[in-house]
mmCIF file of C-alpha atoms in Angstrom:
data_model
loop_
_atom_site.group_PDB
_atom_site.id
_atom_site.type_symbol
_atom_site.label_atom_id
_atom_site.label_comp_id
_atom_site.label_asym_id
_atom_site.label_seq_id
_atom_site.Cartn_x
_atom_site.Cartn_y
_atom_site.Cartn_z
ATOM 1 C CA MET F 326 11.764 -51.293 39.115
ATOM 2 C CA THR F 327 13.687 -52.394 35.597
ATOM 3 C CA LYS F 328 15.901 -55.551 34.529
ATOM 4 C CA ASP F 329 18.637 -53.905 34.775
ATOM 5 C CA GLU F 330 18.243 -52.685 38.630
ATOM 6 C CA CYS F 331 16.768 -56.378 39.565
ATOM 7 C CA ARG F 332 20.683 -56.950 38.151
ATOM 8 C CA ALA F 333 22.922 -54.531 40.291
ATOM 9 C CA TYR F 334 19.895 -54.859 44.005
ATOM 10 C CA LEU F 335 19.398 -58.428 43.641
ATOM 11 C CA PRO F 336 20.891 -61.722 44.223
ATOM 12 C CA ASP F 337 21.255 -63.155 39.719
ATOM 13 C CA SER F 338 19.109 -65.696 41.696
ATOM 14 C CA TRP F 339 16.114 -63.663 41.552
ATOM 15 C CA LEU F 340 15.471 -62.324 38.133
ATOM 16 C CA PRO F 341 14.585 -65.533 36.312
ATOM 17 C CA VAL F 342 11.894 -66.182 39.458
ATOM 18 C CA LEU F 343 10.388 -62.923 38.901
ATOM 19 C CA GLU F 344 9.565 -63.035 35.295
ATOM 20 C CA ALA F 345 8.000 -66.113 35.260
ATOM 21 C CA ASP F 346 5.408 -65.013 38.040
ATOM 22 C CA PRO F 347 3.634 -61.674 36.648
ATOM 23 C CA VAL F 348 2.808 -61.322 39.674
ATOM 24 C CA LEU F 349 4.832 -60.490 41.322
ATOM 25 C CA TRP F 350 6.987 -59.409 38.533
ATOM 26 C CA ASP F 351 3.984 -56.740 37.742
ATOM 27 C CA ILE F 352 5.115 -55.891 42.739
ATOM 28 C CA PHE F 353 8.798 -55.180 41.935
ATOM 29 C CA SER F 354 8.848 -52.821 38.478
ATOM 30 C CA GLU F 355 6.494 -50.862 40.495
ATOM 31 C CA HIS F 356 8.674 -50.617 43.250
ATOM 32 C CA GLU F 357 11.643 -47.140 42.279
ATOM 33 C CA TYR F 358 12.327 -45.576 44.855
ATOM 34 C CA HIS F 359 15.326 -46.063 47.613
ATOM 35 C CA LEU F 360 16.476 -49.452 45.705
ATOM 36 C CA GLU F 361 20.121 -49.083 47.255
ATOM 37 C CA GLU F 362 17.778 -49.672 50.499
ATOM 38 C CA GLU F 363 15.202 -51.382 50.085
ATOM 39 C CA ALA F 364 15.183 -53.654 46.578
ATOM 40 C CA VAL F 365 12.270 -55.710 47.447
ATOM 41 C CA PRO F 366 9.103 -53.179 48.321
ATOM 42 C CA PRO F 367 8.913 -52.659 51.734
ATOM 43 C CA PHE F 368 4.982 -53.848 51.428
ATOM 44 C CA LEU F 369 5.509 -57.158 49.045
ATOM 45 C CA ILE F 370 4.090 -58.994 51.990
ATOM 46 C CA GLN F 371 1.245 -57.267 51.441
ATOM 47 C CA GLU F 372 0.324 -56.848 48.268
ATOM 48 C CA LEU F 373 -0.105 -60.727 48.073
ATOM 49 C CA ARG F 374 -1.934 -60.557 50.602
ATOM 50 C CA GLY F 375 -5.247 -62.434 50.600
ATOM 51 C CA GLY F 376 -3.852 -65.836 49.399
ATOM 52 C CA HIS F 377 -1.461 -64.984 47.393
ATOM 53 C CA LEU F 378 1.213 -65.508 48.830
ATOM 54 C CA GLU F 379 2.365 -68.996 47.376
ATOM 55 C CA HIS F 380 3.640 -66.761 44.806
ATOM 56 C CA LEU F 381 6.552 -66.282 47.457
ATOM 57 C CA ARG F 382 7.690 -69.943 47.332
ATOM 58 C CA PRO F 383 9.996 -69.886 44.414
ATOM 59 C CA LEU F 384 11.887 -67.637 45.465
ATOM 60 C CA LEU F 385 11.869 -68.292 49.341
ATOM 61 C CA ALA F 386 12.307 -72.224 48.155
ATOM 62 C CA LEU F 387 15.759 -70.432 46.431
ATOM 63 C CA TYR F 388 17.335 -70.860 50.288
ATOM 64 C CA GLY F 389 15.880 -73.987 51.087
ATOM 65 C CA GLU F 390 14.173 -75.000 54.126
ATOM 66 C CA PRO F 391 14.681 -71.980 56.569
ATOM 67 C CA GLY F 392 13.184 -70.124 52.744
ATOM 68 C CA LEU F 393 9.989 -72.186 53.753
ATOM 69 C CA GLU F 394 10.513 -71.812 57.197
ATOM 70 C CA LEU F 395 10.049 -68.122 56.968
ATOM 71 C CA LEU F 396 6.614 -68.708 54.470
ATOM 72 C CA GLN F 397 5.076 -71.403 56.713
ATOM 73 C CA GLY F 398 5.039 -68.309 58.734
ATOM 74 C CA LEU F 399 4.051 -66.202 56.328
ATOM 75 C CA LEU F 400 1.170 -68.140 55.905
ATOM 76 C CA GLU F 401 0.208 -68.565 58.861
ATOM 77 C CA ILE F 402 -0.095 -64.539 59.103
ATOM 78 C CA ASP F 403 -2.379 -64.042 56.469
ATOM 79 C CA GLU F 404 -5.023 -66.663 57.664
ATOM 80 C CA ALA F 405 -4.939 -65.385 60.960
ATOM 81 C CA ALA F 406 -5.704 -61.905 58.942
ATOM 82 C CA ARG F 407 -7.795 -62.849 57.187
ATOM 83 C CA ASP F 408 -11.201 -61.482 58.422
ATOM 84 C CA THR F 409 -9.781 -57.682 58.650
ATOM 85 C CA ALA F 410 -8.325 -57.951 55.956
ATOM 86 C CA GLN F 411 -10.860 -54.633 54.801
ATOM 87 C CA LEU F 412 -14.118 -52.772 56.111
ATOM 88 C CA ARG F 413 -17.350 -52.031 55.105
ATOM 89 C CA LEU F 414 -17.595 -48.725 56.389
ATOM 90 C CA PRO F 415 -21.205 -47.295 56.992
ATOM 91 C CA ASN F 416 -21.151 -45.214 54.179
ATOM 92 C CA GLY F 417 -20.909 -48.193 52.020
ATOM 93 C CA GLN F 418 -17.580 -48.447 51.353
ATOM 94 C CA THR F 419 -14.499 -50.399 51.482
ATOM 95 C CA ALA F 420 -11.681 -49.486 53.479
ATOM 96 C CA TYR F 421 -9.091 -51.727 52.762
ATOM 97 C CA ALA F 422 -6.065 -52.325 55.878
ATOM 98 C CA GLY F 423 -2.305 -50.910 56.023
ATOM 99 C CA TYR F 424 -1.842 -53.814 58.263
ATOM 100 C CA PHE F 425 -1.528 -56.759 58.802
ATOM 101 C CA PHE F 426 -3.252 -57.586 62.420
ATOM 102 C CA ALA F 427 -5.920 -59.903 64.570
ATOM 103 C CA ARG F 428 -9.001 -60.459 65.946
ATOM 104 C CA PHE F 429 -9.131 -61.141 69.559
ATOM 105 C CA GLY F 430 -12.280 -63.883 70.642
ATOM 106 C CA ARG F 431 -13.740 -64.499 73.807
ATOM 107 C CA GLU F 432 -12.881 -68.106 73.300
ATOM 108 C CA ASP F 433 -9.150 -67.793 73.057
ATOM 109 C CA GLN F 434 -8.710 -67.138 76.659
ATOM 110 C CA GLU F 435 -7.257 -69.713 78.316
ATOM 111 C CA LYS F 436 -4.884 -70.274 75.311
ATOM 112 C CA ALA F 437 -3.778 -66.778 75.222
ATOM 113 C CA VAL F 438 -2.712 -66.679 78.761
ATOM 114 C CA LYS F 439 -1.165 -70.188 78.202
ATOM 115 C CA THR F 440 0.897 -68.723 75.789
ATOM 116 C CA ALA F 441 2.042 -65.866 77.662
ATOM 117 C CA LYS F 442 3.307 -67.980 80.492
ATOM 118 C CA SER F 443 5.167 -69.837 77.634
ATOM 119 C CA TYR F 444 6.398 -66.464 76.494
ATOM 120 C CA LEU F 445 7.639 -65.858 80.151
ATOM 121 C CA ARG F 446 9.209 -68.650 80.391
ATOM 122 C CA ALA F 447 11.386 -68.006 76.862
ATOM 123 C CA VAL F 448 12.397 -65.081 77.689
ATOM 124 C CA CYS F 449 13.071 -65.416 81.152
ATOM 125 C CA ARG F 450 15.865 -68.631 79.320
ATOM 126 C CA VAL F 451 17.819 -65.757 76.970
ATOM 127 C CA TYR F 452 18.638 -63.939 79.601
ATOM 128 C CA GLU F 453 19.905 -66.662 81.651
ATOM 129 C CA GLU F 454 21.370 -68.858 79.494
ATOM 130 C CA VAL F 455 22.488 -66.306 77.051
ATOM 131 C CA PHE F 456 22.608 -62.997 78.198
ATOM 132 C CA HIS F 457 23.347 -64.688 81.903
ATOM 133 C CA GLU F 458 21.177 -61.974 84.032
ATOM 134 C CA PRO F 459 18.355 -61.577 85.665
ATOM 135 C CA SER F 460 15.371 -60.513 82.997
ATOM 136 C CA PRO F 461 13.470 -57.989 84.009
ATOM 137 C CA VAL F 462 10.662 -59.811 84.262
ATOM 138 C CA GLY F 463 9.245 -63.473 86.596
ATOM 139 C CA PRO F 464 8.890 -66.497 84.552
ATOM 140 C CA GLN F 465 6.066 -66.751 87.396
ATOM 141 C CA ALA F 466 4.786 -63.233 86.397
ATOM 142 C CA GLY F 467 1.021 -62.828 86.169
ATOM 143 C CA VAL F 468 -0.712 -61.893 83.020
ATOM 144 C CA LEU F 469 -3.873 -59.663 82.242
ATOM 145 C CA LEU F 470 -6.446 -59.605 79.106
ATOM 146 C CA LEU F 471 -6.747 -55.678 79.376
ATOM 147 C CA THR F 472 -9.717 -55.077 76.136
ATOM 148 C CA GLY F 473 -11.438 -52.276 75.781
ATOM 149 C CA GLN F 474 -10.848 -48.323 76.615
ATOM 150 C CA GLU F 475 -8.039 -50.826 79.689
ATOM 151 C CA ALA F 476 -5.879 -52.221 76.625
ATOM 152 C CA ARG F 477 -5.867 -48.080 75.093
ATOM 153 C CA ASP F 478 -4.424 -47.502 78.677
ATOM 154 C CA MET F 479 -1.631 -49.911 78.592
ATOM 155 C CA ARG F 480 -0.756 -49.352 74.602
ATOM 156 C CA GLU F 481 -0.274 -45.127 76.259
ATOM 157 C CA LYS F 482 1.799 -45.904 79.304
ATOM 158 C CA VAL F 483 3.335 -47.915 77.395
ATOM 159 C CA HIS F 484 3.998 -45.580 74.400
ATOM 160 C CA GLN F 485 4.940 -42.717 76.435
ATOM 161 C CA ALA F 486 7.257 -45.075 77.537
ATOM 162 C CA TYR F 487 9.013 -44.966 74.480
ATOM 163 C CA VAL F 488 8.472 -41.596 73.527
ATOM 164 C CA HIS F 489 10.516 -39.935 76.528
ATOM 165 C CA GLY F 490 12.621 -43.398 77.245
ATOM 166 C CA LYS F 491 11.201 -42.951 80.690
ATOM 167 C CA PRO F 492 10.476 -44.809 83.292
ATOM 168 C CA TYR F 493 12.379 -48.071 81.920
ATOM 169 C CA LEU F 494 9.382 -50.603 81.760
ATOM 170 C CA PRO F 495 10.560 -54.388 81.978
ATOM 171 C CA ASP F 496 9.268 -54.268 78.260
ATOM 172 C CA LEU F 497 11.430 -51.094 76.647
ATOM 173 C CA GLN F 498 14.972 -53.248 78.854
ATOM 174 C CA ILE F 499 13.034 -56.620 76.916
ATOM 175 C CA HIS F 500 12.965 -55.418 73.242
ATOM 176 C CA ASP F 501 16.501 -52.868 73.359
ATOM 177 C CA GLU F 502 18.349 -55.966 74.830
ATOM 178 C CA MET F 503 16.656 -58.820 72.629
ATOM 179 C CA GLY F 504 16.673 -56.945 69.822
ATOM 180 C CA ASP F 505 20.540 -56.653 69.937
ATOM 181 C CA TRP F 506 21.119 -59.684 70.494
ATOM 182 C CA PHE F 507 18.970 -60.633 67.950
ATOM 183 C CA ALA F 508 20.788 -58.523 64.793
ATOM 184 C CA ASP F 509 23.818 -59.989 66.284
ATOM 185 C CA LEU F 510 23.367 -63.724 65.838
ATOM 186 C CA PRO F 511 25.082 -64.651 62.183
ATOM 187 C CA CYS F 512 22.507 -65.913 58.996
ATOM 188 C CA ARG F 513 23.532 -69.138 58.058
ATOM 189 C CA GLU F 514 24.156 -70.148 55.070
ATOM 190 C CA ASN F 515 23.415 -68.279 51.406
ATOM 191 C CA CYS F 516 20.582 -67.033 54.422
ATOM 192 C CA GLY F 517 22.032 -63.831 54.374
ATOM 193 C CA GLU F 518 21.651 -62.213 51.933
ATOM 194 C CA LEU F 519 17.399 -63.493 52.365
ATOM 195 C CA ALA F 520 17.053 -62.197 55.415
ATOM 196 C CA GLY F 521 19.153 -58.431 54.692
ATOM 197 C CA LEU F 522 16.748 -57.818 51.919
ATOM 198 C CA PHE F 523 13.088 -59.297 53.152
ATOM 199 C CA HIS F 524 14.037 -57.190 56.899
ATOM 200 C CA GLU F 525 12.214 -54.409 55.680
ATOM 201 C CA ALA F 526 8.938 -56.308 54.579
ATOM 202 C CA LEU F 527 8.556 -58.306 57.714
ATOM 203 C CA TYR F 528 9.029 -55.706 59.037
ATOM 204 C CA HIS F 529 6.216 -54.181 57.720
ATOM 205 C CA ILE F 530 3.905 -56.553 57.917
ATOM 206 C CA SER F 531 3.159 -55.022 61.478
ATOM 207 C CA ASN F 532 5.485 -52.645 62.368
ATOM 208 C CA ASP F 533 6.459 -54.933 65.176
ATOM 209 C CA TYR F 534 10.503 -56.746 65.261
ATOM 210 C CA PHE F 535 9.291 -59.946 66.635
ATOM 211 C CA LEU F 536 7.080 -60.471 65.022
ATOM 212 C CA SER F 537 10.011 -59.847 62.532
ATOM 213 C CA TYR F 538 11.947 -61.434 64.114
ATOM 214 C CA CYS F 539 10.558 -64.708 64.972
ATOM 215 C CA LEU F 540 10.024 -65.169 60.571
ATOM 216 C CA GLN F 541 13.484 -65.127 60.158
ATOM 217 C CA TRP F 542 14.663 -67.084 63.005
ATOM 218 C CA PRO F 543 15.514 -69.726 60.630
ATOM 219 C CA LEU F 544 17.205 -68.037 58.518
ATOM 220 C CA THR F 545 19.770 -67.835 61.986
ATOM 221 C CA GLU F 546 22.422 -69.729 62.959
ATOM 222 C CA HIS F 547 20.358 -69.341 66.538
ATOM 223 C CA PRO F 548 21.703 -71.498 70.043
ATOM 224 C CA ASP F 549 19.826 -74.795 70.865
ATOM 225 C CA MET F 550 17.013 -73.393 71.671
ATOM 226 C CA GLU F 551 12.599 -72.719 70.754
ATOM 227 C CA ASN F 552 12.756 -70.796 68.808
ATOM 228 C CA PRO F 553 11.322 -67.435 71.485
ATOM 229 C CA PHE F 554 9.258 -65.058 69.629
ATOM 230 C CA ARG F 555 7.327 -67.816 68.509
ATOM 231 C CA PRO F 556 4.770 -67.377 71.510
ATOM 232 C CA HIS F 557 5.276 -63.850 70.752
ATOM 233 C CA PHE F 558 3.793 -64.656 67.167
ATOM 234 C CA GLN F 559 1.157 -67.020 68.407
ATOM 235 C CA LEU F 560 -0.437 -63.507 70.491
ATOM 236 C CA TRP F 561 0.032 -61.706 67.595
ATOM 237 C CA LYS F 562 -1.993 -64.380 65.622
ATOM 238 C CA MET F 563 -5.064 -63.960 67.929
ATOM 239 C CA GLY F 564 -5.731 -60.430 68.019
ATOM 240 C CA LEU F 565 -3.276 -60.137 71.351
ATOM 241 C CA THR F 566 0.237 -57.290 72.046
ATOM 242 C CA PRO F 567 2.339 -59.390 75.013
ATOM 243 C CA GLN F 568 3.817 -56.189 77.099
ATOM 244 C CA PHE F 569 6.151 -56.702 79.279
ATOM 245 C CA PHE F 570 4.720 -53.348 82.453
ATOM 246 C CA HIS F 571 6.746 -54.972 85.616
ATOM 247 C CA HIS F 572 8.211 -57.740 86.375
ATOM 248 C CA ASP F 573 5.497 -59.637 88.593
ATOM 249 C CA GLN F 574 2.785 -58.702 85.997
ATOM 250 C CA MET F 575 2.014 -58.530 82.246
ATOM 251 C CA ALA F 576 -0.618 -57.941 79.947
ATOM 252 C CA LEU F 577 -1.893 -58.856 76.855
ATOM 253 C CA VAL F 578 -3.350 -56.041 74.892
ATOM 254 C CA ASP F 579 -6.287 -56.805 73.142
ATOM 255 C CA CYS F 580 -5.593 -55.010 69.290
#
């Protein structure tokens, strides 16, 4: 991306910030493809992992407190995934993770179950207060913690349901309906351009829409409720993926 392309595809206020930071300028100047659709490099957050996300502070500060709340979420992700950024292979070479992920520790089991129950309540509240219809999953649903082969089997079960569209598991319904709802939320004043420009970069953190919705929540004009995606975010930081496979049962799947 040249300076002229920055002027064409990015807000006017961005170029002075990018030019003042050699790290950011190097990342943006090397970005060459699909500038009209993705003016912000889709793997921008990965480029700054490992303690370098503070480079985004002057840029996100242009959007006031909502932008700084977004930055705080990114810093939490970087910390949670600190130990998974690279892996030493048996042959002595080093492998680098393409996406962020955290590892589950058994010491977090009790905390994870409590967080999962908070997530159930948050989902039910959206259905009751916003959609005015019953939730696909009950507020008192049981919580299963799955690791190893059981986790792989559950991931495959849910994946196949997504691929074929059936059975229409609660997980699919919740992701479809809450995703559509979030997409329709208006943005706070001056935050629309940030949400639009950072959308792909936030999704590509972990290929997780709900994680990106949690990060973008401060940018929206949302109902008077706590961020319903925050428990999902907290579970992600513990290395767990929540999956709703039955009205009366949800699973926490070890990543």
